[in-house]
Amino acid sequence: IELCSDLLNKNPYDQAVWYLKCRALTLKNWIDDTELEEEGLAEELLDDNAIAQMPRPGTSLSRPLTSAQNAGMPNQGVRPMSSSGRPLTGFSRPGTSSRPGSSSVEGAFASGRPGTSRPVTASGRFVRLGTASMLSEPGGVFINIDRLDLRKYAARPALARALCDYILYHDHNPKKGVELCALATVQADYQDWWWKERLGKSYYQLGLFREAEKQFKSSLKNTDIIMTTLELCKVYLRLDQPNSALDHYAKASENHPGEISLILGTARVHDMLNNMSQAVLFYKKVLYFDSSNVESIACLASHHFYTDQPEIALRFYRRLLQMGVNNPELWNNLGLCCFYASQYDMTLNCFERSLSMADDDNMADIWYNIGQIAIGIGDLGLAYQSFKIAVSVDSNHAESFNNLGVLELRKGNVDQARSNFQAAARLAAHMFEPSFNGALLSFKLGDFQESFELANRSLEAFPEHSDSTELIRQLKQHFTML
């Protein structure tokens, strides 16, 4: 980039050097945007795309399949949910912590990261990336987009393509991207798939999903490109139409057999819909073509762990270690698998390794799991301390508050237990455990009305919870007797 800048200072009209510098700056800031992004505050407040309020289970990401429709797979009581009520995946990806159309404005205002109250904004991230890249350039801004005559560039396809990527990935200015792509598409007589794909990408960044869908479909008619299919499926997931995304993945897989990104995309959508039997088949298919795919191995390991096969999960996680993956989450999962597979000598070593590598983002979860293991071996003192440390690291860790409530109840501290259950229920409306524990405590204390309300809240979060159903049945008997 510096060499190009020197050459351009000597001769500002050297097109070859201009092109080279433009591509270099673009690639320096290039990000793989085929993944679904996190939905931020701006997306929640300004999104006018209407989504069905009561979709059938399995047809919307906001209503995944229940265990009754997903026979043999773990239910919500076994497999934990994310903050928006989505089943936890074995691999952390952009968008896995929420479901499109499911997060509330209150949830968007709250930060998902411990230690900060700043809400996430995807469009704000683009703006910050654009301004940061401009500031870091020696000699000021390379191309002033506002002063360019885009018609002149549209007539020269090679330079126009370099400029288009520069606008989208370096300046993050999708409005100008739309303008240039529209002019270039007309210039190419509507036959160039590349311009339609970039036009769709610009529309997507502006939040115009239906326009983006039209452009991607038109681009695929001209030329069947895998990247365009991935972009189109991303639009459908954002519009909460997972079955349309699955159809396009299947159609593209017929034309491109063995393409991992398409099979993996299909597996992810099934995972989002809680259709684990299908997801597992596709994750295994990915490993058939690429035996070192980290995401598939991690998701299969998670699946085996939650279906009560910790020994098989342990083999998958060991495979990840052999491949060179080395992070606190992996050691944490290895520790849990060793514990449930009765390899107690390995458990604490794994957790020690995990804690030594952890930072504020995952420290609370690791201490929470240490607390769970302490409960498993009967050391309630260690469990209490572990949950207290988890809460001190991340004051929004609802699971730790819930378990602290149970331990306080064992000690006989009823008021403390009740406040912990209330804190957990307030922090995580998607969890059924705090509501049920609070309902049971109120029932024993004789506060039947509050118990009934909390038990109903528990059933809203987990409709198949038999203990909540039984508690409500007993309460109704009490009410009829009164």
Coordinates of C-alpha atoms in Angstrom, one line a residue:
I1 CA 0.0 0.0 0.0
E2 CA 2.9 2.4 0.9
L3 CA 4.7 1.6 -2.4
C4 CA 1.5 2.3 -4.3
S5 CA 1.0 5.6 -2.4
D6 CA 4.5 6.7 -3.4
L7 CA 4.0 5.8 -7.1
L8 CA 0.6 7.6 -7.1
N9 CA 2.2 10.7 -5.6
K10 CA 4.6 10.8 -8.6
N11 CA 1.9 10.0 -11.2
P12 CA -1.7 10.3 -9.9
Y13 CA -3.2 9.0 -13.2
D14 CA -1.5 5.6 -13.2
Q15 CA -4.5 3.3 -13.4
A16 CA -2.6 0.0 -12.7
V17 CA -1.2 1.4 -9.5
W18 CA -4.6 2.9 -8.5
Y19 CA -6.2 -0.5 -9.1
L20 CA -3.5 -2.4 -7.1
K21 CA -3.9 0.0 -4.1
C22 CA -7.7 -0.2 -4.3
R23 CA -7.6 -4.0 -4.1
A24 CA -4.9 -4.0 -1.4
L25 CA -7.0 -1.7 0.9
T26 CA -10.2 -3.8 0.2
L27 CA -8.5 -7.1 1.0
K28 CA -7.0 -5.6 4.2
N29 CA -10.5 -4.9 5.5
W30 CA -12.3 -7.9 3.9
I31 CA -14.6 -9.9 6.1
D32 CA -16.5 -13.1 5.2
D33 CA -20.1 -11.8 5.3
T34 CA -21.9 -15.1 4.3
E35 CA -22.5 -15.7 8.0
L36 CA -25.6 -14.3 9.7
E37 CA -24.8 -11.3 11.9
E38 CA -26.0 -10.6 15.4
E39 CA -29.2 -8.6 15.5
G40 CA -28.4 -5.3 17.1
L41 CA -30.3 -2.4 18.6
A42 CA -30.9 -0.6 15.3
E43 CA -32.2 -3.7 13.6
E44 CA -34.8 -4.2 16.5
L45 CA -36.0 -0.6 16.6
L46 CA -36.0 0.1 12.8
D47 CA -37.1 -3.2 11.3
D48 CA -40.4 -3.0 9.5
N49 CA -40.4 -6.6 8.1
A50 CA -43.6 -8.2 9.4
I51 CA -43.1 -11.8 10.7
A52 CA -46.0 -14.2 11.4
Q53 CA -47.0 -14.0 15.0
M54 CA -48.1 -17.6 15.5
P55 CA -46.2 -19.8 13.0
R56 CA -46.4 -23.6 13.1
P57 CA -43.5 -25.3 15.1
G58 CA -40.7 -26.1 12.7
T59 CA -41.6 -23.4 10.1
S60 CA -40.1 -20.5 12.0
L61 CA -36.9 -19.9 13.9
S62 CA -39.0 -18.2 16.6
R63 CA -40.8 -21.6 17.2
P64 CA -38.3 -24.5 17.1
L65 CA -39.6 -28.1 17.1
T66 CA -40.6 -29.5 20.5
S67 CA -39.4 -32.8 21.8
A68 CA -42.8 -34.4 21.0
Q69 CA -42.1 -33.7 17.3
N70 CA -38.4 -34.5 17.6
A71 CA -38.6 -38.0 19.1
G72 CA -35.5 -39.4 20.8
M73 CA -33.8 -36.0 21.1
P74 CA -33.1 -34.1 24.3
N75 CA -35.7 -31.7 25.5
Q76 CA -35.2 -28.2 27.0
G77 CA -34.8 -29.7 30.5
V78 CA -31.6 -31.4 29.3
R79 CA -30.3 -29.2 26.5
P80 CA -30.0 -25.6 27.7
M81 CA -31.4 -22.6 25.7
S82 CA -29.7 -19.4 24.7
S83 CA -31.0 -16.0 25.9
S84 CA -33.7 -15.8 23.2
G85 CA -34.9 -19.4 23.7
R86 CA -32.8 -21.1 21.0
P87 CA -31.2 -24.4 21.7
L88 CA -27.5 -24.0 22.4
T89 CA -25.3 -25.1 19.5
G90 CA -22.0 -26.8 20.0
F91 CA -20.2 -24.1 18.1
S92 CA -20.4 -20.3 18.6
R93 CA -21.3 -18.5 15.4
P94 CA -22.5 -15.0 14.6
G95 CA -26.3 -15.1 15.2
T96 CA -26.3 -18.2 17.5
S97 CA -27.2 -16.3 20.6
S98 CA -30.5 -15.0 19.1
R99 CA -33.2 -15.9 16.7
P100 CA -34.3 -13.6 13.9
G101 CA -37.4 -11.7 15.0
S102 CA -37.3 -13.1 18.5
S103 CA -35.2 -10.7 20.5
S104 CA -37.0 -7.9 22.3
V105 CA -36.1 -4.2 22.4
E106 CA -35.2 -4.6 26.1
G107 CA -32.9 -7.4 25.2
A108 CA -31.3 -5.4 22.5
F109 CA -30.6 -2.5 24.9
A110 CA -28.8 -4.9 27.3
S111 CA -25.4 -5.9 26.2
G112 CA -24.5 -9.5 25.7
R113 CA -21.0 -9.1 27.0
P114 CA -20.1 -9.0 30.7
G115 CA -18.5 -5.8 31.9
T116 CA -20.2 -3.5 29.5
S117 CA -23.7 -2.1 29.1
R118 CA -23.2 -1.0 25.5
P119 CA -25.8 -2.5 23.1
V120 CA -24.7 -4.1 19.9
T121 CA -25.5 -2.4 16.6
A122 CA -24.5 -4.1 13.4
S123 CA -24.9 -1.0 11.2
G124 CA -22.9 1.0 13.8
R125 CA -20.2 -1.6 13.5
F126 CA -20.0 -1.0 9.8
V127 CA -19.8 2.7 10.3
R128 CA -17.0 2.3 12.9
L129 CA -15.1 0.0 10.6
G130 CA -15.3 2.5 7.8
T131 CA -14.2 5.4 9.9
A132 CA -11.4 3.4 11.5
S133 CA -10.0 2.3 8.1
M134 CA -10.1 5.9 6.9
L135 CA -8.2 7.2 10.0
S136 CA -5.5 4.5 9.7
E137 CA -4.6 5.6 6.1
P138 CA -1.4 7.6 5.8
G139 CA -1.9 10.7 3.7
G140 CA -5.6 10.9 4.2
V141 CA -8.5 9.3 2.4
F142 CA -7.5 7.4 -0.8
I143 CA -10.8 7.8 -2.7
N144 CA -13.4 10.4 -2.0
I145 CA -16.5 8.5 -3.1
D146 CA -18.8 11.5 -3.0
R147 CA -16.8 13.4 -5.6
L148 CA -16.6 10.5 -8.1
D149 CA -18.6 10.4 -11.3
L150 CA -19.9 6.8 -11.0
R151 CA -21.2 6.7 -14.6
K152 CA -17.7 7.1 -15.9
Y153 CA -16.5 4.1 -13.7
A154 CA -19.5 2.0 -14.6
A155 CA -18.4 2.1 -18.3
R156 CA -15.0 0.5 -17.3
P157 CA -15.9 -2.8 -15.7
A158 CA -12.4 -3.8 -14.3
L159 CA -12.0 -0.5 -12.4
A160 CA -15.6 -0.5 -11.4
R161 CA -15.4 -3.9 -9.7
A162 CA -12.4 -2.9 -7.7
L163 CA -14.1 0.4 -6.7
C164 CA -17.4 -1.5 -5.8
D165 CA -15.6 -3.8 -3.3
Y166 CA -13.7 -0.8 -2.0
I167 CA -17.0 1.0 -1.3
L168 CA -18.6 -2.0 0.4
Y169 CA -15.7 -3.5 2.4
H170 CA -13.4 -0.4 3.1
D171 CA -15.7 2.6 3.2
H172 CA -18.9 0.6 4.3
N173 CA -21.1 2.9 2.3
P174 CA -23.8 0.7 0.8
K175 CA -25.8 3.6 -0.6
K176 CA -23.0 4.5 -3.0
G177 CA -22.6 0.7 -3.6
V178 CA -26.2 0.5 -4.8
E179 CA -25.7 3.5 -7.1
L180 CA -22.6 2.1 -8.7
C181 CA -24.0 -1.5 -9.0
A182 CA -27.3 -0.2 -10.6
L183 CA -25.4 1.8 -13.2
A184 CA -23.0 -1.0 -14.0
T185 CA -25.9 -3.6 -14.3
V186 CA -27.5 -1.4 -16.9
Q187 CA -24.1 -1.0 -18.7
A188 CA -23.7 -4.8 -18.7
D189 CA -27.2 -5.2 -20.2
Y190 CA -28.5 -7.0 -17.1
Q191 CA -26.5 -10.1 -17.9
D192 CA -23.6 -9.9 -15.4
W193 CA -24.2 -12.0 -12.3
W194 CA -21.5 -10.3 -10.3
W195 CA -23.1 -6.8 -10.3
K196 CA -26.5 -8.3 -9.3
E197 CA -24.8 -10.1 -6.4
R198 CA -23.1 -7.0 -5.2
L199 CA -26.3 -5.0 -5.6
G200 CA -28.1 -7.6 -3.5
K201 CA -25.3 -7.3 -0.9
S202 CA -25.7 -3.5 -0.8
Y203 CA -29.5 -3.8 -0.3
Y204 CA -28.9 -6.4 2.5
Q205 CA -26.6 -4.0 4.3
L206 CA -29.2 -1.3 4.0
G207 CA -31.9 -3.6 5.5
L208 CA -33.9 -3.9 2.2
F209 CA -34.2 -7.7 2.3
R210 CA -36.9 -8.2 -0.3
E211 CA -34.9 -6.1 -2.9
A212 CA -31.8 -8.1 -2.0
E213 CA -33.7 -11.4 -2.5
K214 CA -34.8 -10.3 -6.0
Q215 CA -31.2 -9.4 -7.0
F216 CA -29.7 -12.6 -5.7
K217 CA -32.4 -14.7 -7.5
S218 CA -31.7 -12.8 -10.7
S219 CA -28.0 -13.3 -10.3
L220 CA -28.5 -17.1 -9.8
K221 CA -30.5 -17.2 -13.0
N222 CA -27.5 -15.8 -14.9
T223 CA -24.9 -17.9 -13.2
D224 CA -25.2 -20.5 -10.5
I225 CA -22.6 -19.4 -7.9
I226 CA -22.3 -20.9 -4.4
M227 CA -21.6 -17.6 -2.7
T228 CA -24.8 -16.1 -4.1
T229 CA -26.8 -19.0 -2.8
L230 CA -25.3 -18.5 0.7
E231 CA -26.2 -14.8 0.6
L232 CA -29.8 -15.6 -0.5
C233 CA -30.3 -18.1 2.3
K234 CA -29.0 -15.5 4.7
V235 CA -31.7 -13.2 3.6
Y236 CA -34.3 -15.9 4.1
L237 CA -33.1 -16.6 7.6
R238 CA -33.2 -12.9 8.4
L239 CA -36.8 -12.9 7.1
D240 CA -37.5 -15.9 9.3
Q241 CA -38.2 -18.3 6.4
P242 CA -36.0 -21.3 7.3
N243 CA -37.8 -23.7 4.9
S244 CA -37.2 -21.5 1.9
A245 CA -33.5 -21.4 2.9
L246 CA -33.4 -25.2 3.2
D247 CA -35.0 -25.5 -0.3
H248 CA -32.3 -23.3 -1.8
Y249 CA -29.6 -25.2 0.0
A250 CA -31.0 -28.5 -1.3
K251 CA -31.3 -27.2 -4.9
A252 CA -27.7 -25.8 -4.9
S253 CA -26.4 -29.1 -3.4
E254 CA -27.7 -31.0 -6.4
N255 CA -25.8 -28.7 -8.7
H256 CA -22.7 -28.7 -6.5
P257 CA -22.5 -32.1 -4.8
G258 CA -19.9 -32.2 -2.0
E259 CA -19.8 -28.5 -1.4
I260 CA -19.2 -28.2 2.4
S261 CA -20.6 -24.7 2.9
L262 CA -24.0 -25.7 1.5
I263 CA -24.2 -28.9 3.6
L264 CA -23.0 -27.0 6.7
G265 CA -25.6 -24.3 6.0
T266 CA -28.4 -27.0 5.9
A267 CA -27.2 -28.5 9.1
R268 CA -27.2 -25.1 10.8
V269 CA -30.8 -24.4 9.9
H270 CA -31.9 -27.8 11.2
D271 CA -30.0 -27.0 14.3
M272 CA -31.8 -23.7 14.7
L273 CA -35.1 -25.4 14.3
N274 CA -34.1 -27.9 17.0
N275 CA -34.4 -30.7 14.4
M276 CA -31.3 -32.5 15.7
S277 CA -31.8 -35.9 14.0
Q278 CA -31.6 -34.2 10.6
A279 CA -28.8 -31.8 11.7
V280 CA -26.6 -34.7 12.9
L281 CA -27.0 -36.4 9.5
F282 CA -25.7 -33.3 7.7
Y283 CA -22.9 -32.7 10.2
K284 CA -21.7 -36.3 9.6
K285 CA -22.0 -35.7 5.8
V286 CA -19.7 -32.6 6.2
L287 CA -17.2 -34.8 8.0
Y288 CA -17.4 -37.4 5.1
F289 CA -16.1 -34.7 2.7
D290 CA -13.9 -32.8 5.2
S291 CA -12.8 -34.8 8.2
S292 CA -11.2 -31.9 10.0
N293 CA -14.2 -29.5 10.0
V294 CA -14.1 -28.0 13.5
E295 CA -17.7 -26.8 13.5
S296 CA -19.2 -30.3 12.6
I297 CA -17.0 -32.1 15.2
A298 CA -18.0 -29.6 17.9
C299 CA -21.7 -29.8 17.1
L300 CA -21.6 -33.6 17.0
A301 CA -19.8 -33.7 20.3
S302 CA -22.4 -31.4 21.9
H303 CA -25.2 -33.6 20.5
H304 CA -23.7 -36.8 22.0
F305 CA -23.1 -35.1 25.3
Y306 CA -26.7 -34.0 25.6
T307 CA -28.0 -37.4 24.5
D308 CA -26.2 -39.0 27.5
Q309 CA -23.1 -40.3 25.6
P310 CA -20.3 -38.4 27.2
E311 CA -17.7 -41.0 26.2
I312 CA -18.4 -40.5 22.5
A313 CA -18.4 -36.7 23.0
L314 CA -15.0 -37.0 24.7
R315 CA -13.6 -38.7 21.6
F316 CA -14.8 -35.8 19.4
Y317 CA -13.3 -33.2 21.8
R318 CA -10.0 -35.0 21.9
R319 CA -10.0 -35.0 18.1
L320 CA -10.3 -31.2 18.3
L321 CA -7.4 -31.0 20.6
Q322 CA -5.3 -33.1 18.3
M323 CA -6.2 -30.7 15.5
G324 CA -4.7 -27.8 17.4
V325 CA -7.8 -26.2 18.8
N326 CA -6.8 -24.8 22.2
N327 CA -9.3 -22.6 24.0
P328 CA -10.9 -22.4 27.4
E329 CA -14.3 -23.5 26.1
L330 CA -12.8 -26.8 24.8
W331 CA -11.1 -27.6 28.0
N332 CA -14.3 -26.8 29.9
N333 CA -16.2 -29.2 27.7
L334 CA -13.5 -31.9 28.1
G335 CA -13.8 -31.5 31.9
L336 CA -17.6 -32.0 31.8
C337 CA -17.3 -35.0 29.6
C338 CA -14.6 -36.6 31.8
F339 CA -16.8 -36.0 34.9
Y340 CA -19.9 -37.6 33.4
A341 CA -17.8 -40.4 31.9
S342 CA -16.6 -41.1 35.5
Q343 CA -12.9 -40.1 34.6
Y344 CA -12.7 -38.0 37.8
D345 CA -8.9 -37.8 37.8
M346 CA -8.9 -35.8 34.6
T347 CA -11.8 -33.5 35.4
L348 CA -10.1 -31.0 37.7
N349 CA -7.0 -30.8 35.5
C350 CA -9.1 -29.9 32.5
F351 CA -10.9 -27.1 34.5
E352 CA -7.6 -25.8 35.8
R353 CA -6.3 -25.5 32.3
S354 CA -9.6 -23.9 31.2
L355 CA -9.4 -21.3 34.0
S356 CA -5.8 -20.4 33.3
M357 CA -6.8 -19.5 29.7
A358 CA -10.2 -17.8 30.4
D359 CA -11.1 -14.2 30.2
D360 CA -14.1 -12.2 31.4
D361 CA -16.3 -13.4 28.5
N362 CA -16.2 -17.1 29.5
M363 CA -14.9 -17.1 33.1
A364 CA -18.5 -17.1 34.6
D365 CA -19.6 -20.1 32.6
I366 CA -16.5 -22.1 33.7
W367 CA -17.0 -21.3 37.4
Y368 CA -20.7 -22.2 36.9
N369 CA -19.7 -25.6 35.5
I370 CA -17.2 -26.2 38.4
G371 CA -20.1 -25.5 40.7
Q372 CA -22.2 -28.1 38.9
I373 CA -19.4 -30.7 39.3
A374 CA -19.1 -29.7 43.0
I375 CA -22.8 -30.5 43.5
G376 CA -22.3 -33.8 41.7
I377 CA -19.6 -34.9 44.1
G378 CA -21.5 -33.5 47.1
D379 CA -19.2 -30.6 48.0
L380 CA -21.8 -27.9 48.5
G381 CA -19.3 -25.4 50.0
L382 CA -17.2 -25.4 46.8
A383 CA -20.4 -25.2 44.7
Y384 CA -21.6 -22.1 46.7
Q385 CA -18.3 -20.4 46.3
S386 CA -18.1 -21.2 42.5
F387 CA -21.6 -19.8 41.8
K388 CA -20.7 -16.7 43.9
I389 CA -17.5 -16.2 41.8
A390 CA -19.5 -16.7 38.6
V391 CA -22.0 -13.9 39.7
S392 CA -19.1 -11.6 40.6
V393 CA -17.5 -12.0 37.2
D394 CA -20.8 -11.6 35.3
S395 CA -23.6 -10.0 37.3
N396 CA -26.1 -11.2 34.6
H397 CA -25.4 -14.9 34.9
A398 CA -28.9 -16.1 35.6
E399 CA -28.0 -19.8 35.9
S400 CA -25.7 -19.1 38.8
F401 CA -28.4 -17.0 40.6
N402 CA -30.8 -19.9 40.2
N403 CA -28.4 -22.5 41.7
L404 CA -27.5 -20.1 44.5
G405 CA -31.2 -19.9 45.3
V406 CA -31.4 -23.7 45.6
L407 CA -28.3 -23.8 47.9
E408 CA -29.6 -20.9 50.1
L409 CA -32.8 -22.9 50.4
R410 CA -30.9 -25.9 51.7
K411 CA -29.3 -23.7 54.3
G412 CA -32.7 -22.4 55.3
N413 CA -32.3 -18.8 54.0
V414 CA -35.8 -18.5 52.5
D415 CA -35.7 -14.8 51.7
Q416 CA -32.3 -14.9 50.1
A417 CA -33.4 -17.9 48.0
R418 CA -36.5 -16.1 46.9
S419 CA -34.5 -13.0 45.8
N420 CA -32.0 -15.2 43.9
F421 CA -34.9 -16.9 42.0
Q422 CA -36.5 -13.5 41.2
A423 CA -33.1 -12.2 40.0
A424 CA -32.6 -15.2 37.8
A425 CA -36.2 -15.0 36.3
R426 CA -35.7 -11.3 35.7
L427 CA -32.4 -11.8 33.9
A428 CA -33.5 -14.8 31.8
A429 CA -37.1 -15.0 30.9
H430 CA -36.3 -18.0 28.6
M431 CA -35.3 -20.2 31.6
F432 CA -38.1 -22.2 33.2
E433 CA -36.0 -23.3 36.3
P434 CA -36.1 -20.0 38.3
S435 CA -39.9 -19.6 37.8
F436 CA -40.6 -23.2 38.8
N437 CA -38.3 -23.1 41.8
G438 CA -39.9 -19.8 42.9
A439 CA -43.4 -21.4 42.4
L440 CA -42.5 -24.4 44.5
L441 CA -41.1 -22.2 47.2
S442 CA -44.2 -20.0 47.2
F443 CA -46.4 -23.1 47.3
K444 CA -44.6 -24.4 50.4
L445 CA -44.9 -21.0 52.1
G446 CA -48.6 -21.0 51.4
D447 CA -48.6 -18.1 48.8
F448 CA -50.7 -20.0 46.3
Q449 CA -51.5 -17.0 44.0
E450 CA -47.9 -16.2 43.4
S451 CA -47.1 -19.9 43.0
F452 CA -49.7 -20.2 40.3
E453 CA -48.4 -17.2 38.4
L454 CA -44.8 -18.4 38.5
A455 CA -45.8 -22.0 37.5
N456 CA -47.6 -20.6 34.4
R457 CA -44.5 -18.5 33.6
S458 CA -42.4 -21.7 33.8
L459 CA -44.8 -23.5 31.4
E460 CA -44.6 -20.6 29.0
A461 CA -40.8 -21.1 28.8
F462 CA -41.0 -24.9 28.7
P463 CA -44.6 -26.2 27.8
E464 CA -43.6 -29.9 28.3
H465 CA -42.4 -29.5 31.9
S466 CA -44.3 -32.2 33.8
D467 CA -43.5 -30.9 37.3
S468 CA -44.9 -27.4 36.5
T469 CA -48.0 -29.1 35.1
E470 CA -48.4 -31.2 38.3
L471 CA -47.9 -28.1 40.5
I472 CA -50.6 -26.2 38.6
R473 CA -53.0 -29.3 38.9
Q474 CA -52.4 -29.3 42.7
L475 CA -53.0 -25.5 42.9
K476 CA -56.2 -25.8 41.0
Q477 CA -57.4 -28.4 43.4
H478 CA -56.6 -26.0 46.3
F479 CA -58.5 -23.1 44.6
T480 CA -61.6 -25.3 44.0
M481 CA -61.6 -26.4 47.6
L482 CA -61.5 -22.7 48.7

